[in-house]
JSON list of C-alpha atoms in Angstrom, two decimals:
[
{"chain": "A", "resi": 1, "resn": "MET", "atom": "CA", "xyz": [-0.16, -0.12, 0.04]},
{"chain": "A", "resi": 2, "resn": "GLU", "atom": "CA", "xyz": [2.82, 2.48, 0.71]},
{"chain": "A", "resi": 3, "resn": "GLU", "atom": "CA", "xyz": [4.69, 1.61, -2.17]},
{"chain": "A", "resi": 4, "resn": "LYS", "atom": "CA", "xyz": [1.44, 2.19, -4.32]},
{"chain": "A", "resi": 5, "resn": "TYR", "atom": "CA", "xyz": [0.69, 5.85, -3.20]},
{"chain": "A", "resi": 6, "resn": "GLY", "atom": "CA", "xyz": [3.96, 6.92, -1.49]},
{"chain": "A", "resi": 7, "resn": "GLY", "atom": "CA", "xyz": [7.18, 8.31, -3.21]},
{"chain": "A", "resi": 8, "resn": "ASP", "atom": "CA", "xyz": [7.60, 10.19, -6.29]},
{"chain": "A", "resi": 9, "resn": "VAL", "atom": "CA", "xyz": [4.35, 9.92, -7.87]},
{"chain": "A", "resi": 10, "resn": "LEU", "atom": "CA", "xyz": [5.46, 10.97, -11.41]},
{"chain": "A", "resi": 11, "resn": "ALA", "atom": "CA", "xyz": [8.27, 8.69, -11.48]},
{"chain": "A", "resi": 12, "resn": "GLY", "atom": "CA", "xyz": [6.01, 5.84, -12.75]},
{"chain": "A", "resi": 13, "resn": "PRO", "atom": "CA", "xyz": [5.86, 2.27, -11.87]},
{"chain": "A", "resi": 14, "resn": "GLY", "atom": "CA", "xyz": [9.97, 1.24, -12.62]},
{"chain": "A", "resi": 15, "resn": "GLY", "atom": "CA", "xyz": [10.54, 4.39, -10.69]},
{"chain": "A", "resi": 16, "resn": "GLY", "atom": "CA", "xyz": [12.90, 5.79, -13.24]},
{"chain": "A", "resi": 17, "resn": "GLY", "atom": "CA", "xyz": [11.28, 9.30, -13.30]},
{"chain": "A", "resi": 18, "resn": "GLY", "atom": "CA", "xyz": [9.67, 11.44, -15.76]},
{"chain": "A", "resi": 19, "resn": "LEU", "atom": "CA", "xyz": [6.38, 10.39, -17.61]},
{"chain": "A", "resi": 20, "resn": "GLY", "atom": "CA", "xyz": [7.92, 8.95, -20.94]},
{"chain": "A", "resi": 21, "resn": "PRO", "atom": "CA", "xyz": [7.17, 10.15, -24.47]},
{"chain": "A", "resi": 22, "resn": "VAL", "atom": "CA", "xyz": [4.20, 11.96, -25.72]},
{"chain": "A", "resi": 23, "resn": "ASP", "atom": "CA", "xyz": [2.27, 10.99, -28.82]},
{"chain": "A", "resi": 24, "resn": "VAL", "atom": "CA", "xyz": [1.96, 13.85, -31.28]},
{"chain": "A", "resi": 25, "resn": "PRO", "atom": "CA", "xyz": [-0.71, 13.94, -34.02]},
{"chain": "A", "resi": 26, "resn": "SER", "atom": "CA", "xyz": [0.57, 13.70, -37.89]},
{"chain": "A", "resi": 27, "resn": "ALA", "atom": "CA", "xyz": [1.11, 17.03, -39.98]},
{"chain": "A", "resi": 28, "resn": "ARG", "atom": "CA", "xyz": [-1.34, 14.99, -42.58]},
{"chain": "A", "resi": 29, "resn": "THR", "atom": "CA", "xyz": [-4.22, 14.81, -40.11]},
{"chain": "A", "resi": 30, "resn": "ALA", "atom": "CA", "xyz": [-3.92, 18.58, -39.38]},
{"chain": "A", "resi": 31, "resn": "PHE", "atom": "CA", "xyz": [-3.86, 19.54, -42.80]},
{"chain": "A", "resi": 32, "resn": "PHE", "atom": "CA", "xyz": [-6.83, 17.22, -43.41]},
{"chain": "A", "resi": 33, "resn": "MET", "atom": "CA", "xyz": [-8.68, 19.56, -40.82]},
{"chain": "A", "resi": 34, "resn": "VAL", "atom": "CA", "xyz": [-7.75, 22.76, -42.74]},
{"chain": "A", "resi": 35, "resn": "LEU", "atom": "CA", "xyz": [-10.45, 21.64, -45.41]},
{"chain": "A", "resi": 36, "resn": "PHE", "atom": "CA", "xyz": [-13.25, 21.99, -42.82]},
{"chain": "A", "resi": 37, "resn": "GLN", "atom": "CA", "xyz": [-12.42, 25.23, -41.93]},
{"chain": "A", "resi": 38, "resn": "LYS", "atom": "CA", "xyz": [-14.21, 28.31, -43.12]},
{"chain": "A", "resi": 39, "resn": "PRO", "atom": "CA", "xyz": [-12.81, 30.03, -45.72]},
{"chain": "A", "resi": 40, "resn": "PHE", "atom": "CA", "xyz": [-10.51, 33.29, -45.03]},
{"chain": "A", "resi": 41, "resn": "SER", "atom": "CA", "xyz": [-12.32, 35.23, -47.46]},
{"chain": "A", "resi": 42, "resn": "SER", "atom": "CA", "xyz": [-15.77, 35.09, -46.44]},
{"chain": "A", "resi": 43, "resn": "GLY", "atom": "CA", "xyz": [-17.31, 37.23, -43.43]},
{"chain": "A", "resi": 44, "resn": "LYS", "atom": "CA", "xyz": [-16.11, 40.85, -42.26]},
{"chain": "A", "resi": 45, "resn": "THR", "atom": "CA", "xyz": [-12.60, 41.94, -42.68]},
{"chain": "A", "resi": 46, "resn": "ILE", "atom": "CA", "xyz": [-10.38, 42.58, -39.71]},
{"chain": "A", "resi": 47, "resn": "THR", "atom": "CA", "xyz": [-9.93, 46.45, -39.26]},
{"chain": "A", "resi": 48, "resn": "LYS", "atom": "CA", "xyz": [-6.17, 47.89, -38.69]},
{"chain": "A", "resi": 49, "resn": "HIS", "atom": "CA", "xyz": [-7.14, 48.80, -34.94]},
{"chain": "A", "resi": 50, "resn": "GLN", "atom": "CA", "xyz": [-8.31, 45.05, -34.42]},
{"chain": "A", "resi": 51, "resn": "TRP", "atom": "CA", "xyz": [-5.12, 43.63, -36.01]},
{"chain": "A", "resi": 52, "resn": "ILE", "atom": "CA", "xyz": [-3.23, 45.78, -33.46]},
{"chain": "A", "resi": 53, "resn": "LYS", "atom": "CA", "xyz": [-5.41, 44.41, -30.73]},
{"chain": "A", "resi": 54, "resn": "ILE", "atom": "CA", "xyz": [-4.50, 40.98, -31.80]},
{"chain": "A", "resi": 55, "resn": "PHE", "atom": "CA", "xyz": [-0.86, 41.72, -31.94]},
{"chain": "A", "resi": 56, "resn": "LYS", "atom": "CA", "xyz": [-0.85, 43.14, -28.50]},
{"chain": "A", "resi": 57, "resn": "HIS", "atom": "CA", "xyz": [-2.78, 39.98, -27.24]},
{"chain": "A", "resi": 58, "resn": "ALA", "atom": "CA", "xyz": [-0.22, 37.53, -29.08]},
{"chain": "A", "resi": 59, "resn": "VAL", "atom": "CA", "xyz": [2.84, 39.37, -27.62]},
{"chain": "A", "resi": 60, "resn": "ALA", "atom": "CA", "xyz": [1.41, 39.47, -24.06]},
{"chain": "A", "resi": 61, "resn": "GLY", "atom": "CA", "xyz": [0.69, 35.79, -24.22]},
{"chain": "A", "resi": 62, "resn": "CYS", "atom": "CA", "xyz": [4.14, 35.05, -25.48]},
{"chain": "A", "resi": 63, "resn": "ILE", "atom": "CA", "xyz": [5.50, 37.05, -22.60]},
{"chain": "A", "resi": 64, "resn": "ILE", "atom": "CA", "xyz": [3.36, 35.46, -20.15]},
{"chain": "A", "resi": 65, "resn": "SER", "atom": "CA", "xyz": [4.32, 32.25, -21.36]},
{"chain": "A", "resi": 66, "resn": "LEU", "atom": "CA", "xyz": [8.05, 32.80, -20.98]},
{"chain": "A", "resi": 67, "resn": "LEU", "atom": "CA", "xyz": [7.49, 34.07, -17.33]},
{"chain": "A", "resi": 68, "resn": "TRP", "atom": "CA", "xyz": [5.81, 30.55, -16.82]},
{"chain": "A", "resi": 69, "resn": "PHE", "atom": "CA", "xyz": [8.59, 28.68, -18.55]},
{"chain": "A", "resi": 70, "resn": "PHE", "atom": "CA", "xyz": [11.68, 30.61, -17.18]},
{"chain": "A", "resi": 71, "resn": "GLY", "atom": "CA", "xyz": [10.17, 32.32, -14.12]}
]
């Protein structure tokens, strides 16, 4: 019982540490999903003010991610 719940939880059953490799979907699956998306040419166009807000949001998100990684 102690062995099952004690120690390093993330080490796994062998106790070697780490969670192991993560499966990544293939690029072909991602390309296939593009066919189901709404075309970029339809709908309202994005104004210059909206592009600026999108850019600021992207930069802020990158900074927050970097702070999480290296902070």
